[in-house]
Amino acid sequence: MPLAPSPRQQPVEPAPARALLTVTGADRPGVTARLFGGLAGTRAPVEVLDVEQVVVHGHLVLGVLVGAVADGGAPLGEQELLDQLREVGREVAIAMGVRVEVESASGPASSGASGRQHHVIVLGRPVPPEAVAGAAQAVAGIGGNIDAIRRLSDYPVTSFELTVSGAEATALRTALATVAATTGADIAVEQVGLARRSKRLIVLDVDSTLVLGEVIDELAARAGRAAEVARITAAAMNGELDFAESLRARVAVLEGLPEEVLDEVREHLVLTPGARTLIRTLQRLGFRCGIVSGGFTQITDPLAESLGLDFAAANTLEVVDGRLTGGLVGEIVDRPGKARALIRFAEQYGIPLDQTVAVGDGANDLDMLNTAGLGIAFNAKPFVREQAHTALNQPYLDAVLQVLGFTRDEVLDAVP
């Protein structure tokens, strides 16, 4: 039988020539406009395929990927394209006092490692070079690629955001946790996507998060039982004791204290550095902000009011005839109670849980941290840091803004 004719192969059209222009030098007004004006006036038409510009301490690095296009005929070949662009580059270099390099980019495009992208935020005061080097080595070690780096802030902490592709989230967090432990820098990981900038509600723990110290320890000091209560508090925050049980034990030693002691302690509260900036910035960005505490409403309600917060939840000390009874009234806000409060407030404002943020330091915060779309362990116990989505060990609460992807300029723009 005659063989069927082989299908005729269609000729493969060669890919249009491409070239990369790299402009470096002192940044000054008009460099970008002059370059693109030159590209617009080339003898044969070209198209802009990609652009990236970075200014580091007044030094400009501008990269432009350009491709040849057909204009009623065959597009420019590679050498013709390069010659045309070098002519443009010489004119821009002379006019603007910069350096312009032109090289072929006609080979296969390198898009870095495949896979979902993640943001890696490196924070410190200062950020040691070994932290950035270690992060880069860790990313490469698990097959990832750094696609971009930008600075988020220079005050109160320095922070850089690395956009990483080709690395699985768990492996990335594990590798970077080792770098953070050895260099002392904070390194957070978040998935790239709209969800990161769609957060709309934040819940803050109070003791050792929003304010410095523990209110229960201050009250116990006035009852002459400071050391005893401090031991119980430490065990509870480290997850060694059931929180509800430890809370009742600590509150019991307050029996007989005059109610006025609560006012004294509240007046001496010291906010964590950066707390007002964090709250003010997020409020101006449209966040609902509130506190969920294992402490006491007699302290937290006035605090929430003074900060203009949207909601607050805490335990309530029982007071009879102007003195503390050593008991509590109402529902206990313990570890699961904190998570329930987060869910309740999110439902109240119609905000999905994946658009919420929770910040805390103790074991009783863990359910809340893991229920939120993003849980941040702030200066937390090791037990908590290991289980939260990410951790911050800086003394400034507004470093949370950089984890959320906000730059220092955006924070300043939120200030009236």
Short mmCIF file of C-alpha atoms in Angstrom, two decimals:
data_model
loop_
_atom_site.label_atom_id
_atom_site.label_comp_id
_atom_site.label_asym_id
_atom_site.label_seq_id
_atom_site.Cartn_x
_atom_site.Cartn_y
_atom_site.Cartn_z
CA MET A 1 0.00 0.00 0.00
CA PRO A 2 1.28 3.47 -0.71
CA LEU A 3 2.42 5.31 2.35
CA ALA A 4 0.50 8.39 3.32
CA PRO A 5 2.45 11.50 2.54
CA SER A 6 4.25 13.00 5.49
CA PRO A 7 2.66 16.21 6.71
CA ARG A 8 4.54 19.20 5.41
CA GLN A 9 6.30 21.02 8.22
CA GLN A 10 5.57 24.71 8.40
CA PRO A 11 8.65 26.89 8.39
CA VAL A 12 9.42 28.31 11.82
CA GLU A 13 9.59 32.08 11.81
CA PRO A 14 12.69 33.37 13.60
CA ALA A 15 11.95 35.25 16.78
CA PRO A 16 12.26 39.04 16.43
CA ALA A 17 15.59 40.44 17.58
CA ARG A 18 15.70 41.89 21.08
CA ALA A 19 18.20 43.99 22.99
CA LEU A 20 18.71 45.23 26.55
CA LEU A 21 19.69 48.82 27.29
CA THR A 22 21.16 49.44 30.74
CA VAL A 23 21.51 53.04 31.93
CA THR A 24 23.65 53.78 35.00
CA GLY A 25 24.84 56.99 36.61
CA ALA A 26 23.80 59.83 38.89
CA ASP A 27 20.04 60.19 38.94
CA ARG A 28 18.71 63.46 37.53
CA PRO A 29 15.44 64.69 36.04
CA GLY A 30 14.87 63.84 32.39
CA VAL A 31 17.01 60.70 31.96
CA THR A 32 14.05 58.36 31.44
CA ALA A 33 12.23 60.85 29.22
CA ARG A 34 15.32 61.38 27.04
CA LEU A 35 15.91 57.64 26.62
CA PHE A 36 12.34 56.82 25.63
CA GLY A 37 12.21 59.88 23.40
CA GLY A 38 15.23 58.47 21.58
CA LEU A 39 13.59 55.06 21.26
CA ALA A 40 10.45 56.68 19.85
CA GLY A 41 12.50 58.38 17.13
CA THR A 42 14.47 55.41 15.82
CA ARG A 43 14.68 54.86 12.05
CA ALA A 44 12.98 51.47 12.29
CA PRO A 45 10.23 50.92 14.88
CA VAL A 46 10.89 49.08 18.14
CA GLU A 47 8.65 48.01 21.00
CA VAL A 48 9.26 48.17 24.75
CA LEU A 49 8.98 44.68 26.26
CA ASP A 50 10.05 45.30 29.85
CA VAL A 51 11.29 48.15 32.06
CA GLU A 52 12.77 48.30 35.54
CA GLN A 53 14.25 51.34 37.27
CA VAL A 54 15.93 51.57 40.67
CA VAL A 55 17.55 54.54 42.39
CA VAL A 56 19.93 53.63 45.22
CA HIS A 57 21.26 56.61 47.18
CA GLY A 58 21.07 58.88 44.15
CA HIS A 59 22.52 56.33 41.72
CA LEU A 60 20.26 55.30 38.83
CA VAL A 61 20.02 51.83 37.30
CA LEU A 62 17.49 51.68 34.45
CA GLY A 63 16.98 48.57 32.33
CA VAL A 64 14.84 48.54 29.16
CA LEU A 65 14.18 45.42 27.08
CA VAL A 66 13.43 46.37 23.45
CA GLY A 67 12.27 44.26 20.52
CA ALA A 68 12.29 44.88 16.77
CA VAL A 69 8.88 45.06 15.08
CA ALA A 70 7.84 44.74 11.44
CA ASP A 71 6.54 47.87 9.79
CA GLY A 72 5.13 46.58 6.53
CA GLY A 73 8.22 44.45 5.99
CA ALA A 74 10.79 42.30 7.76
CA PRO A 75 11.85 43.53 11.22
CA LEU A 76 15.41 44.57 11.91
CA GLY A 77 17.99 41.85 12.31
CA GLU A 78 19.93 41.60 15.54
CA GLN A 79 23.00 43.52 14.39
CA GLU A 80 20.90 46.27 12.81
CA LEU A 81 18.87 46.60 16.01
CA LEU A 82 22.00 46.79 18.15
CA ASP A 83 23.57 49.43 15.91
CA GLN A 84 20.40 51.54 15.99
CA LEU A 85 20.10 51.33 19.78
CA ARG A 86 23.79 52.10 20.34
CA GLU A 87 23.27 55.30 18.40
CA VAL A 88 20.40 56.20 20.73
CA GLY A 89 22.52 55.24 23.72
CA ARG A 90 25.42 57.49 22.67
CA GLU A 91 23.09 60.49 22.32
CA VAL A 92 21.52 59.88 25.75
CA ALA A 93 24.92 59.35 27.40
CA ILE A 94 26.30 62.63 26.03
CA ALA A 95 23.16 64.65 26.79
CA MET A 96 22.55 63.32 30.31
CA GLY A 97 26.01 62.40 31.59
CA VAL A 98 25.17 58.74 32.14
CA ARG A 99 26.49 55.42 30.86
CA VAL A 100 24.34 53.40 28.43
CA GLU A 101 25.20 49.80 27.60
CA VAL A 102 23.43 47.88 24.82
CA GLU A 103 23.60 44.10 24.53
CA SER A 104 21.75 41.37 22.70
CA ALA A 105 18.80 39.73 24.42
CA SER A 106 17.70 37.60 21.48
CA GLY A 107 18.40 34.26 23.15
CA PRO A 108 15.82 32.32 25.17
CA ALA A 109 14.23 34.55 27.82
CA SER A 110 15.32 33.86 31.36
CA SER A 111 12.36 34.28 33.64
CA GLY A 112 14.06 32.94 36.71
CA ALA A 113 12.84 29.87 38.56
CA SER A 114 9.29 28.79 37.96
CA GLY A 115 6.67 28.48 40.63
CA ARG A 116 4.71 30.76 42.88
CA GLN A 117 6.40 33.94 44.01
CA HIS A 118 6.96 34.98 47.61
CA HIS A 119 8.06 38.18 49.29
CA VAL A 120 10.97 37.78 51.70
CA ILE A 121 11.27 40.77 54.03
CA VAL A 122 14.59 41.23 55.82
CA LEU A 123 14.45 43.67 58.75
CA GLY A 124 17.00 44.88 61.26
CA ARG A 125 18.53 47.86 62.99
CA PRO A 126 20.88 47.63 61.25
CA VAL A 127 20.57 44.90 58.60
CA PRO A 128 23.96 43.12 58.60
CA PRO A 129 25.33 42.18 55.15
CA GLU A 130 25.49 38.56 56.24
CA ALA A 131 21.69 38.56 56.65
CA VAL A 132 21.12 39.50 53.01
CA ALA A 133 23.90 37.16 51.88
CA GLY A 134 22.50 34.35 53.98
CA ALA A 135 18.97 34.92 52.66
CA ALA A 136 20.24 34.88 49.07
CA GLN A 137 22.21 31.68 49.67
CA ALA A 138 19.22 30.05 51.39
CA VAL A 139 16.95 30.91 48.47
CA ALA A 140 19.43 29.51 45.95
CA GLY A 141 19.99 26.43 48.11
CA ILE A 142 16.36 25.32 47.73
CA GLY A 143 16.21 26.08 44.01
CA GLY A 144 14.66 29.54 44.25
CA ASN A 145 15.55 32.71 42.39
CA ILE A 146 15.56 36.35 43.52
CA ASP A 147 13.67 38.31 40.86
CA ALA A 148 13.78 41.75 42.47
CA ILE A 149 14.93 43.61 45.59
CA ARG A 150 13.62 46.91 46.92
CA ARG A 151 14.03 48.89 50.13
CA LEU A 152 10.88 49.28 52.20
CA SER A 153 12.13 51.47 55.04
CA ASP A 154 15.17 53.07 56.62
CA TYR A 155 13.49 54.08 59.91
CA PRO A 156 12.83 52.98 62.62
CA VAL A 157 14.17 49.78 61.12
CA THR A 158 15.88 49.13 57.83
CA SER A 159 13.99 46.63 55.70
CA PHE A 160 14.37 45.11 52.26
CA GLU A 161 11.88 43.10 50.27
CA LEU A 162 13.14 40.29 48.04
CA THR A 163 10.73 38.89 45.45
CA VAL A 164 11.51 35.18 45.18
CA SER A 165 10.24 32.61 42.69
CA GLY A 166 10.64 28.86 42.41
CA ALA A 167 10.66 28.08 46.14
CA GLU A 168 7.98 26.29 48.14
CA ALA A 169 6.72 28.29 51.13
CA THR A 170 7.51 25.80 53.91
CA ALA A 171 11.01 25.08 52.63
CA LEU A 172 11.63 28.81 52.20
CA ARG A 173 10.52 29.63 55.76
CA THR A 174 12.59 26.79 57.21
CA ALA A 175 15.75 27.80 55.35
CA LEU A 176 15.36 31.48 56.22
CA ALA A 177 14.62 30.78 59.90
CA THR A 178 18.14 29.44 60.24
CA VAL A 179 19.54 32.61 58.65
CA ALA A 180 17.50 34.80 61.01
CA ALA A 181 18.69 32.84 64.05
CA THR A 182 22.35 33.12 63.11
CA THR A 183 22.39 36.77 61.98
CA GLY A 184 19.92 38.37 64.39
CA ALA A 185 17.85 39.87 61.58
CA ASP A 186 14.12 39.33 61.23
CA ILE A 187 13.09 37.53 58.05
CA ALA A 188 9.41 37.20 57.13
CA VAL A 189 7.87 35.34 54.20
CA GLU A 190 4.60 36.18 52.46
CA GLN A 191 3.03 34.93 49.27
CA VAL A 192 2.93 37.41 46.41
CA GLY A 193 -0.57 38.41 45.36
CA LEU A 194 -3.43 40.79 45.91
CA ALA A 195 -4.28 39.15 49.24
CA ARG A 196 -1.20 40.71 50.84
CA ARG A 197 -2.43 44.27 50.28
CA SER A 198 -6.09 43.41 50.83
CA LYS A 199 -5.81 43.06 54.62
CA ARG A 200 -8.47 45.21 56.33
CA LEU A 201 -8.55 44.33 60.04
CA ILE A 202 -5.84 44.02 62.67
CA VAL A 203 -6.11 42.60 66.18
CA LEU A 204 -3.40 43.37 68.72
CA ASP A 205 -2.64 41.64 71.98
CA VAL A 206 -2.09 44.18 74.76
CA ASP A 207 0.42 43.04 77.40
CA SER A 208 3.99 42.95 76.02
CA THR A 209 2.64 43.75 72.55
CA LEU A 210 0.70 47.01 72.43
CA VAL A 211 2.10 48.07 75.82
CA LEU A 212 5.36 47.26 77.58
CA GLY A 213 5.15 44.77 80.43
CA GLU A 214 2.28 42.80 81.95
CA VAL A 215 -0.60 44.53 83.75
CA ILE A 216 -1.22 41.57 86.03
CA ASP A 217 2.38 41.79 87.28
CA GLU A 218 1.90 45.50 88.09
CA LEU A 219 -1.27 44.73 90.04
CA ALA A 220 0.42 41.86 91.87
CA ALA A 221 3.27 44.17 92.90
CA ARG A 222 0.74 46.38 94.66
CA ALA A 223 -0.57 43.31 96.49
CA GLY A 224 2.95 42.31 97.57
CA ARG A 225 2.84 39.11 95.47
CA ALA A 226 4.91 40.18 92.45
CA ALA A 227 7.42 37.34 92.35
CA GLU A 228 4.77 34.65 92.74
CA VAL A 229 2.58 36.04 89.98
CA ALA A 230 5.51 36.71 87.63
CA ARG A 231 6.45 33.03 87.79
CA ILE A 232 2.90 31.98 86.91
CA THR A 233 2.72 34.54 84.10
CA ALA A 234 5.99 33.35 82.55
CA ALA A 235 4.88 29.72 82.66
CA ALA A 236 1.54 30.57 81.07
CA MET A 237 3.07 32.67 78.26
CA ASN A 238 5.54 29.85 77.52
CA GLY A 239 2.66 27.41 77.18
CA GLU A 240 3.57 25.45 80.31
CA LEU A 241 0.26 26.15 82.08
CA ASP A 242 -3.34 26.34 80.94
CA PHE A 243 -4.04 30.04 80.53
CA ALA A 244 -7.52 30.07 82.11
CA GLU A 245 -6.26 28.17 85.14
CA SER A 246 -3.21 30.39 85.53
CA LEU A 247 -5.33 33.51 85.11
CA ARG A 248 -7.64 32.54 87.95
CA ALA A 249 -4.64 31.75 90.15
CA ARG A 250 -3.07 35.14 89.48
CA VAL A 251 -6.30 37.07 89.91
CA ALA A 252 -6.95 35.34 93.23
CA VAL A 253 -3.92 37.04 94.81
CA LEU A 254 -5.43 40.46 94.01
CA GLU A 255 -8.24 39.97 96.52
CA GLY A 256 -8.74 43.02 98.70
CA LEU A 257 -6.94 45.55 96.49
CA PRO A 258 -8.79 48.87 96.25
CA GLU A 259 -10.39 49.60 92.88
CA GLU A 260 -8.32 52.78 92.56
CA VAL A 261 -5.24 50.62 91.93
CA LEU A 262 -6.59 49.92 88.44
CA ASP A 263 -6.53 53.62 87.64
CA GLU A 264 -2.96 53.92 88.91
CA VAL A 265 -1.73 51.05 86.75
CA ARG A 266 -3.58 52.32 83.68
CA GLU A 267 -2.07 55.81 84.04
CA HIS A 268 1.43 54.33 84.12
CA LEU A 269 1.04 52.20 80.98
CA VAL A 270 3.77 52.75 78.40
CA LEU A 271 2.94 52.06 74.76
CA THR A 272 5.40 49.97 72.78
CA PRO A 273 7.51 52.22 70.50
CA GLY A 274 5.80 52.54 67.14
CA ALA A 275 2.35 51.57 68.45
CA ARG A 276 0.71 54.92 67.68
CA THR A 277 2.33 55.05 64.24
CA LEU A 278 1.09 51.55 63.41
CA ILE A 279 -2.47 52.26 64.48
CA ARG A 280 -2.65 55.74 62.94
CA THR A 281 -1.24 54.53 59.62
CA LEU A 282 -3.54 51.51 59.35
CA GLN A 283 -6.58 53.57 60.30
CA ARG A 284 -5.81 56.05 57.53
CA LEU A 285 -5.38 53.15 55.15
CA GLY A 286 -8.89 51.94 56.00
CA PHE A 287 -8.12 49.19 58.51
CA ARG A 288 -10.38 48.28 61.40
CA CYS A 289 -8.08 48.21 64.46
CA GLY A 290 -8.70 46.69 67.87
CA ILE A 291 -7.33 44.77 70.83
CA VAL A 292 -8.04 41.30 72.19
CA SER A 293 -6.45 40.74 75.56
CA GLY A 294 -6.18 38.17 78.30
CA GLY A 295 -5.98 41.20 80.60
CA PHE A 296 -8.80 43.24 82.04
CA THR A 297 -11.51 45.48 80.61
CA GLN A 298 -10.94 48.03 83.38
CA ILE A 299 -7.55 48.63 81.69
CA THR A 300 -8.19 47.82 78.02
CA ASP A 301 -11.49 49.67 77.44
CA PRO A 302 -10.09 53.12 78.38
CA LEU A 303 -6.92 52.30 76.40
CA ALA A 304 -8.96 51.43 73.31
CA GLU A 305 -10.96 54.63 73.67
CA SER A 306 -7.85 56.78 73.99
CA LEU A 307 -6.36 55.26 70.83
CA GLY A 308 -9.60 55.50 68.86
CA LEU A 309 -9.81 51.76 68.30
CA ASP A 310 -12.83 50.06 66.74
CA PHE A 311 -13.21 47.17 69.19
CA ALA A 312 -11.80 45.58 72.34
CA ALA A 313 -12.25 42.30 74.19
CA ALA A 314 -10.77 41.27 77.57
CA ASN A 315 -11.60 39.73 80.93
CA THR A 316 -13.39 41.65 83.67
CA LEU A 317 -12.21 41.75 87.28
CA GLU A 318 -14.97 41.43 89.86
CA VAL A 319 -15.28 44.46 92.13
CA VAL A 320 -17.51 44.59 95.22
CA ASP A 321 -17.73 47.59 97.52
CA GLY A 322 -14.78 49.24 95.80
CA ARG A 323 -12.38 46.32 96.21
CA LEU A 324 -11.23 43.46 94.00
CA THR A 325 -12.67 40.10 95.07
CA GLY A 326 -9.98 37.99 93.46
CA GLY A 327 -12.51 36.68 90.95
CA LEU A 328 -13.66 37.31 87.38
CA VAL A 329 -17.07 37.92 85.88
CA GLY A 330 -18.32 36.92 82.45
CA GLU A 331 -16.70 34.80 79.75
CA ILE A 332 -12.98 34.10 80.07
CA VAL A 333 -10.90 35.45 77.18
CA ASP A 334 -8.31 32.69 77.04
CA ARG A 335 -6.45 31.12 74.11
CA PRO A 336 -9.55 29.85 72.25
CA GLY A 337 -11.47 32.91 73.45
CA LYS A 338 -9.04 35.21 71.65
CA ALA A 339 -9.60 33.36 68.38
CA ARG A 340 -13.37 33.56 68.89
CA ALA A 341 -13.09 37.31 69.46
CA LEU A 342 -11.15 37.73 66.22
CA ILE A 343 -13.81 35.80 64.31
CA ARG A 344 -16.58 37.83 65.96
CA PHE A 345 -15.05 41.17 65.07
CA ALA A 346 -14.28 40.09 61.49
CA GLU A 347 -17.92 39.03 61.06
CA GLN A 348 -19.12 42.29 62.64
CA TYR A 349 -17.32 44.31 59.97
CA GLY A 350 -17.92 41.88 57.11
CA ILE A 351 -14.22 41.16 56.62
CA PRO A 352 -13.09 37.64 55.54
CA LEU A 353 -10.61 36.01 57.91
CA ASP A 354 -7.96 35.85 55.18
CA GLN A 355 -8.00 39.66 55.20
CA THR A 356 -7.22 39.89 58.93
CA VAL A 357 -3.94 40.30 60.81
CA ALA A 358 -3.23 39.28 64.42
CA VAL A 359 -0.20 40.29 66.48
CA GLY A 360 0.75 38.79 69.84
CA ASP A 361 3.58 37.41 71.95
CA GLY A 362 2.26 34.63 74.19
CA ALA A 363 1.08 31.04 73.94
CA ASN A 364 -2.48 32.23 74.58
CA ASP A 365 -2.25 34.19 71.30
CA LEU A 366 -1.48 31.17 69.13
CA ASP A 367 -5.07 30.25 68.18
CA MET A 368 -5.71 33.87 67.25
CA LEU A 369 -2.46 34.10 65.26
CA ASN A 370 -3.24 30.96 63.30
CA THR A 371 -6.88 31.90 62.71
CA ALA A 372 -5.96 35.24 61.12
CA GLY A 373 -4.93 35.54 57.50
CA LEU A 374 -1.53 36.64 58.81
CA GLY A 375 -0.34 35.93 62.35
CA ILE A 376 2.72 37.85 63.56
CA ALA A 377 4.62 36.79 66.68
CA PHE A 378 5.99 40.05 68.13
CA ASN A 379 9.02 39.70 70.44
CA ALA A 380 7.46 36.37 71.30
CA LYS A 381 8.53 33.34 73.25
CA PRO A 382 10.35 30.68 71.13
CA PHE A 383 7.34 28.36 71.45
CA VAL A 384 5.18 31.02 69.79
CA ARG A 385 7.67 32.11 67.11
CA GLU A 386 7.94 28.56 65.83
CA GLN A 387 4.18 28.25 65.28
CA ALA A 388 3.20 31.71 64.00
CA HIS A 389 3.10 32.61 60.30
CA THR A 390 5.98 35.02 60.81
CA ALA A 391 7.91 36.65 63.65
CA LEU A 392 9.30 40.09 64.48
CA ASN A 393 11.96 40.60 67.13
CA GLN A 394 12.41 44.34 66.66
CA PRO A 395 11.47 46.68 69.53
CA TYR A 396 9.25 48.75 67.21
CA LEU A 397 5.64 47.73 66.68
CA ASP A 398 5.33 49.72 63.44
CA ALA A 399 7.72 47.23 61.80
CA VAL A 400 4.48 45.30 61.24
CA LEU A 401 3.83 47.79 58.41
CA GLN A 402 6.84 46.53 56.47
CA VAL A 403 5.71 42.91 56.86
CA LEU A 404 2.43 44.05 55.30
CA GLY A 405 4.41 45.51 52.39
CA PHE A 406 4.05 49.22 53.17
CA THR A 407 7.08 51.39 52.47
CA ARG A 408 8.35 54.20 54.68
CA ASP A 409 7.05 56.72 52.13
CA GLU A 410 3.55 55.25 52.36
CA VAL A 411 3.69 55.53 56.15
CA LEU A 412 4.68 59.20 55.89
CA ASP A 413 1.92 59.81 53.35
CA ALA A 414 -0.61 58.52 55.90
CA VAL A 415 0.44 61.21 58.39
CA PRO A 416 -1.91 64.24 58.27
#
